[in-house]
Short mmCIF file of C-alpha atoms and ligand atoms in Angstrom, two decimals:
data_model
loop_
_atom_site.label_atom_id
_atom_site.label_comp_id
_atom_site.label_asym_id
_atom_site.label_seq_id
_atom_site.Cartn_x
_atom_site.Cartn_y
_atom_site.Cartn_z
CA UNK A 13 102.26 74.73 102.69
CA UNK A 14 100.46 77.63 104.31
CA UNK A 15 99.14 80.61 102.48
CA UNK A 16 101.69 83.59 102.31
CA UNK A 17 99.21 85.92 104.03
CA UNK A 18 95.35 86.02 104.57
CA UNK A 19 95.35 89.49 103.02
CA UNK A 20 97.36 91.27 100.57
CA UNK A 21 97.08 94.70 98.83
CA UNK A 22 99.11 95.38 95.70
CA UNK A 23 99.33 99.05 94.26
CA UNK A 24 99.80 99.53 90.41
CA UNK A 25 98.45 95.99 89.79
CA UNK A 26 96.92 96.71 86.30
CA UNK A 27 100.14 95.98 84.27
CA UNK A 28 103.77 94.74 84.74
CA UNK A 29 105.24 93.44 88.14
CA UNK A 30 101.93 94.42 90.22
CA UNK A 31 99.69 92.54 87.50
CA UNK A 32 101.86 89.43 87.81
CA UNK A 33 101.83 89.68 91.68
CA UNK A 34 98.00 89.44 91.94
CA UNK A 35 97.92 86.97 89.00
CA UNK A 36 100.31 84.47 90.67
CA UNK A 37 98.63 85.25 94.26
CA UNK A 38 95.31 84.44 92.88
CA UNK A 39 96.51 81.15 91.03
CA UNK A 40 98.30 80.06 93.98
CA UNK A 41 96.74 76.83 95.66
CA UNK A 42 97.30 78.56 98.83
CA UNK A 43 95.86 81.73 97.61
CA UNK A 44 95.20 84.66 100.25
CA UNK A 45 91.71 84.78 101.49
CA UNK A 46 91.62 88.63 100.24
CA UNK A 47 93.43 89.93 97.28
CA UNK A 48 93.25 93.78 96.71
CA UNK A 49 94.40 94.53 93.34
CA UNK A 50 94.68 98.35 93.30
CA UNK A 51 95.28 100.66 90.47
CA UNK A 52 94.30 104.03 88.88
CA UNK A 53 91.87 102.48 86.40
CA UNK A 54 90.54 99.14 87.76
CA UNK A 55 88.33 98.65 84.67
CA UNK A 56 91.33 98.88 82.58
CA UNK A 57 91.90 96.11 79.86
CA UNK A 58 94.58 94.07 81.61
CA UNK A 59 93.07 93.78 84.96
CA UNK A 60 89.83 92.72 83.28
CA UNK A 61 91.82 89.61 81.64
CA UNK A 62 92.20 88.25 85.28
CA UNK A 63 89.30 85.77 85.99
CA UNK A 64 87.27 87.16 88.69
CA UNK A 65 87.85 84.92 91.66
CA UNK A 66 86.09 85.19 94.97
CA UNK A 67 89.22 86.36 96.80
CA UNK A 68 90.19 89.20 94.14
CA UNK A 69 88.86 92.74 94.69
CA UNK A 70 89.70 95.54 92.27
CA UNK A 71 89.75 98.88 93.94
CA UNK A 72 90.85 102.35 92.72
CA UNK A 73 93.99 103.89 94.27
CA UNK A 74 95.89 106.57 92.67
CA UNK A 75 98.94 106.64 95.17
CA UNK A 76 99.33 110.24 94.76
CA UNK A 77 95.71 111.13 95.46
CA UNK A 78 94.96 111.04 99.29
CA UNK A 79 91.27 110.82 99.14
CA UNK A 80 91.54 107.88 96.79
CA UNK A 81 93.48 105.97 99.40
CA UNK A 82 91.47 106.99 101.99
CA UNK A 83 88.37 105.69 100.26
CA UNK A 84 90.22 102.39 99.61
CA UNK A 85 91.13 102.01 103.29
CA UNK A 86 87.23 102.09 104.10
CA UNK A 87 86.49 99.60 101.34
CA UNK A 88 89.31 97.19 102.47
CA UNK A 89 88.36 97.60 106.07
CA UNK A 90 84.99 96.55 105.43
CA UNK A 91 86.03 93.45 103.39
CA UNK A 92 88.12 92.46 106.17
CA UNK A 93 85.25 92.26 108.79
CA UNK A 94 87.27 93.14 111.76
CA UNK A 95 90.48 91.56 110.76
CA UNK A 96 93.76 93.32 109.77
CA UNK A 97 95.87 93.53 106.55
CA UNK A 98 98.85 91.37 106.41
CA UNK A 99 100.62 92.50 103.64
CA UNK A 100 100.98 95.74 101.78
CA UNK A 101 103.08 95.94 98.61
CA UNK A 102 103.79 99.22 97.47
CA UNK A 103 104.52 98.56 93.75
CA UNK A 104 103.44 101.48 91.82
CA UNK A 105 106.23 103.69 90.36
CA UNK A 106 107.13 105.44 87.45
CA UNK A 107 110.68 105.70 85.57
CA UNK A 108 112.56 108.52 84.22
CA UNK A 109 115.64 108.52 81.99
CA UNK A 110 116.42 112.25 82.56
CA UNK A 111 120.11 113.10 82.10
CA UNK A 112 122.18 115.91 83.64
CA UNK A 113 121.32 117.90 80.49
CA UNK A 114 117.63 117.21 80.32
CA UNK A 115 116.54 117.01 83.87
CA UNK A 116 114.21 119.53 85.22
CA UNK A 117 112.46 120.21 88.56
CA UNK A 118 109.12 119.07 87.17
CA UNK A 119 110.40 115.54 86.31
CA UNK A 120 112.26 115.52 89.63
CA UNK A 121 108.96 116.39 91.57
CA UNK A 122 107.00 113.98 89.68
CA UNK A 123 109.31 111.05 90.32
CA UNK A 124 109.36 111.96 93.93
CA UNK A 125 105.55 112.28 94.14
CA UNK A 126 105.14 108.77 92.85
CA UNK A 127 107.99 106.86 94.29
CA UNK A 128 108.45 108.50 97.80
CA UNK A 129 105.33 110.22 98.82
CA UNK A 130 103.00 107.83 97.28
CA UNK A 131 104.32 104.66 99.16
CA UNK A 132 104.59 106.59 102.26
CA UNK A 133 100.97 107.88 102.21
CA UNK A 134 99.64 104.58 101.39
CA UNK A 135 101.70 102.96 104.31
CA UNK A 136 100.50 105.88 106.80
CA UNK A 137 96.82 105.44 105.82
CA UNK A 138 96.70 101.62 105.80
CA UNK A 139 98.69 101.46 109.18
CA UNK A 140 95.68 101.20 111.45
CA UNK A 141 94.90 97.91 109.34
CA UNK A 142 98.33 96.63 109.54
CA UNK A 143 98.71 97.21 113.31
CA UNK A 144 95.41 95.31 113.69
CA UNK A 145 96.90 92.35 111.78
CA UNK A 146 100.02 92.42 113.88
CA UNK A 147 98.21 92.41 117.11
CA UNK A 148 95.67 89.64 116.01
CA UNK A 149 98.25 87.32 114.85
CA UNK A 150 98.95 84.07 116.63
CA UNK A 151 102.75 84.46 116.55
CA UNK A 152 105.03 87.26 117.80
CA UNK A 153 107.61 86.61 115.00
CA UNK A 154 107.71 89.27 112.05
CA UNK A 155 106.41 87.66 108.75
CA UNK A 156 103.91 87.97 105.96
CA UNK A 157 101.31 85.93 108.01
CA UNK A 158 101.63 88.93 110.58
CA UNK A 159 102.05 92.33 109.08
CA UNK A 160 104.55 93.41 106.45
CA UNK A 161 105.00 96.51 104.17
CA UNK A 162 107.10 95.70 101.00
CA UNK A 163 108.34 98.73 99.04
CA UNK A 164 109.47 97.71 95.42
CA UNK A 165 112.58 99.58 95.14
CA UNK A 166 115.41 99.35 92.49
CA UNK A 167 119.07 98.41 92.42
CA UNK A 168 119.86 101.86 90.59
CA UNK A 169 118.73 103.73 93.66
CA UNK A 170 121.61 102.11 95.82
CA UNK A 171 123.89 104.72 96.68
CA UNK A 172 126.41 102.13 97.97
CA UNK A 173 126.56 100.45 94.27
CA UNK A 174 125.75 103.49 92.16
CA UNK A 175 125.50 101.40 89.41
CA UNK A 176 126.31 102.64 85.79
CA UNK A 177 125.65 106.28 86.27
CA UNK A 178 127.27 107.18 82.67
CA UNK A 179 124.99 104.79 80.79
CA UNK A 180 121.82 105.25 82.55
CA UNK A 181 121.99 108.57 84.84
CA UNK A 182 118.23 108.65 85.52
CA UNK A 183 118.59 111.22 88.01
CA UNK A 184 114.76 111.45 89.25
CA UNK A 185 114.30 107.75 89.33
CA UNK A 186 117.57 106.99 90.99
CA UNK A 187 117.11 109.81 93.63
CA UNK A 188 113.59 109.02 94.29
CA UNK A 189 114.19 105.38 94.81
CA UNK A 190 117.20 106.07 97.20
CA UNK A 191 114.70 108.44 99.14
CA UNK A 192 112.11 105.66 99.20
CA UNK A 193 114.72 103.41 100.67
CA UNK A 194 115.28 105.72 103.63
CA UNK A 195 111.48 105.83 104.19
CA UNK A 196 111.68 102.07 104.20
CA UNK A 197 114.38 102.00 106.75
CA UNK A 198 112.73 104.50 109.02
CA UNK A 199 109.54 102.64 108.78
CA UNK A 200 111.30 99.29 109.64
CA UNK A 201 112.75 100.96 112.67
CA UNK A 202 109.63 102.67 113.72
CA UNK A 203 107.11 99.88 113.42
CA UNK A 204 109.28 96.79 114.39
CA UNK A 205 107.97 96.96 117.89
CA UNK A 206 104.72 97.08 116.70
CA UNK A 207 105.00 93.73 114.96
CA UNK A 208 105.33 95.25 111.48
CA UNK A 209 108.11 94.19 109.04
CA UNK A 210 109.22 96.54 106.28
CA UNK A 211 111.56 95.73 103.45
CA UNK A 212 112.65 97.02 100.29
CA UNK A 213 112.82 94.64 97.28
CA UNK A 214 114.57 94.90 94.03
CA UNK A 215 112.58 93.03 91.28
CA UNK A 216 115.86 92.43 88.94
CA UNK A 217 115.74 93.98 85.37
CA UNK A 218 112.15 92.97 84.28
CA UNK A 219 110.31 92.93 80.78
CA UNK A 220 107.58 95.41 81.56
CA UNK A 221 106.64 98.77 80.10
CA UNK A 222 109.27 100.24 82.50
CA UNK A 223 111.85 97.53 82.18
CA UNK A 224 111.64 97.52 78.17
CA UNK A 225 112.00 94.38 75.94
CA UNK A 226 115.73 94.65 76.50
CA UNK A 227 115.56 93.53 79.98
CA UNK A 228 116.77 90.04 80.62
CA UNK A 229 114.14 88.72 82.85
CA UNK A 230 110.49 87.73 82.54
CA UNK A 231 107.86 89.28 84.82
CA UNK A 232 106.84 85.64 85.71
CA UNK A 233 110.27 84.74 86.88
CA UNK A 234 110.75 87.95 88.81
CA UNK A 235 107.58 87.65 90.81
CA UNK A 236 108.10 83.82 91.37
CA UNK A 237 111.44 85.10 93.19
CA UNK A 238 109.61 88.05 94.85
CA UNK A 239 106.97 85.79 96.21
CA UNK A 240 109.55 83.24 97.60
CA UNK A 241 111.65 85.96 99.12
CA UNK A 242 108.28 87.39 100.92
CA UNK A 243 107.46 83.80 102.10
CA UNK A 244 110.88 83.75 103.82
CA UNK A 245 110.95 87.31 105.55
CA UNK A 246 111.64 87.18 109.26
CA UNK A 247 113.03 89.66 112.02
CA UNK A 248 116.48 89.04 110.39
CA UNK A 249 115.31 90.66 107.16
CA UNK A 250 113.23 93.57 108.69
CA UNK A 251 114.92 96.70 107.46
CA UNK A 252 116.71 94.94 104.66
CA UNK A 253 117.18 95.58 100.78
CA UNK A 254 116.91 92.36 99.13
CA UNK A 255 116.77 91.42 95.49
CA UNK A 256 114.32 88.95 93.92
CA UNK A 257 116.42 86.13 94.95
CA UNK A 258 116.88 87.09 98.44
CA UNK A 259 120.37 88.46 98.08
CA UNK A 260 121.01 91.56 100.44
CA UNK A 261 121.98 94.70 98.55
CA UNK A 262 123.87 97.62 100.00
CA UNK A 263 121.61 100.85 100.63
N1 NAP B 308 110.91 96.62 85.32
C1 NAP B 308 111.99 96.86 85.91
O1 NAP B 308 113.15 96.44 85.31
C2 NAP B 308 111.97 97.31 87.43
C3 NAP B 308 113.41 97.44 87.98
C4 NAP B 308 113.50 97.79 89.32
C5 NAP B 308 112.41 98.27 90.00
N2 NAP B 308 111.21 98.25 89.26
C6 NAP B 308 109.97 98.66 90.21
O2 NAP B 308 109.00 97.77 90.00
C7 NAP B 308 107.75 98.48 90.24
C8 NAP B 308 106.82 98.12 89.19
O3 NAP B 308 107.29 98.52 87.59
P1 NAP B 308 107.10 97.87 86.49
O4 NAP B 308 108.30 97.45 85.63
O5 NAP B 308 105.85 96.99 86.59
O6 NAP B 308 106.55 99.05 85.76
P2 NAP B 308 105.32 99.41 84.79
O7 NAP B 308 104.96 98.24 83.98
O8 NAP B 308 105.60 100.82 84.18
O9 NAP B 308 104.10 99.52 85.71
C9 NAP B 308 103.97 100.62 86.54
C10 NAP B 308 102.71 100.56 87.64
O10 NAP B 308 102.58 101.54 88.35
C11 NAP B 308 101.45 102.23 88.30
N3 NAP B 308 101.34 103.60 88.75
C12 NAP B 308 102.14 104.72 88.28
N4 NAP B 308 101.80 105.77 88.87
C13 NAP B 308 100.76 105.64 89.62
C14 NAP B 308 100.17 106.32 90.77
N5 NAP B 308 100.13 107.38 90.89
N6 NAP B 308 99.09 105.42 91.27
C15 NAP B 308 98.78 104.15 90.97
N7 NAP B 308 99.56 103.52 90.06
C16 NAP B 308 100.60 104.02 89.55
C17 NAP B 308 101.13 102.07 86.59
O11 NAP B 308 99.67 102.38 86.66
P3 NAP B 308 99.13 103.09 85.27
O12 NAP B 308 98.93 101.88 84.22
O13 NAP B 308 97.93 103.66 85.74
O14 NAP B 308 100.08 104.02 84.66
C18 NAP B 308 101.55 100.74 86.63
O15 NAP B 308 100.38 99.85 87.11
C19 NAP B 308 108.17 100.06 90.24
O16 NAP B 308 107.95 100.55 91.50
C20 NAP B 308 109.49 100.02 89.56
O17 NAP B 308 110.16 101.35 89.81
C21 NAP B 308 111.04 97.76 88.16
#
């Protein structure tokens, strides 16, 4: 089986789903040649527990800090030595349980900064490297071995489903994920002809700091599913909203 992609960058990779993504990618027999594990504090405890492998590079990216993104682009570009970046996973995100009674503008804006502006800025800054990968690929088909942007979204951001609002209002989180979904659709439409596939993935309700211990699914199971879905992406799933099992979700 071929590697999922030659090069992969994950944001928010120091814990939770992001950490497990880089852990499984690095442990895969067909590991990517370059794994860029990015987070706010690359010297943090959890990321240090990953055995340093030749293909794993820890880089600082605070997704709401443009200079940190731009510095990371330079580091990644020099590591890739003229090749492009195949797969960008916008995983970093923050939750919020604010209700109609407790919500305020500060919490709304914080959620939008991290969950909408962050992934858009990261995609925008890494676009030249994604375009390079798309142009240099041996195939004209859209896939992770060419160039892909994955935005980690959430089912609770689906306007079509509008799940469990009374039990879990989460206004900032839901609204920001719905807005992030629109960004995904726009990127998919605009970048398709450049050979770059964009998709949104819901990881399930997962046992992480954000998902809490109450969540039914382990992070290992969720990430196994996400990686299988990433491996199956094609023109048909460009601009799709999928869950960790590959099921299509309404926007
Ligand atoms: N867990 C679930 O049940 C679930 C369900 C649906 C969707 N999701 C989505 O899955 C993604 C990962 O969630 P998770 O469950 O792994 O959450 P988590 O355990 O809370 O981890 C969140 C990650 O995002 C990072 N992050 C937050 N703000 C950042 C910023 N400005 N710059 C860089 N990194 C930042 C955190 O870094 P720090 O350590 O520096 O804070 C951390 O690495 C999120 O987008 C989330 O919305 C999760």
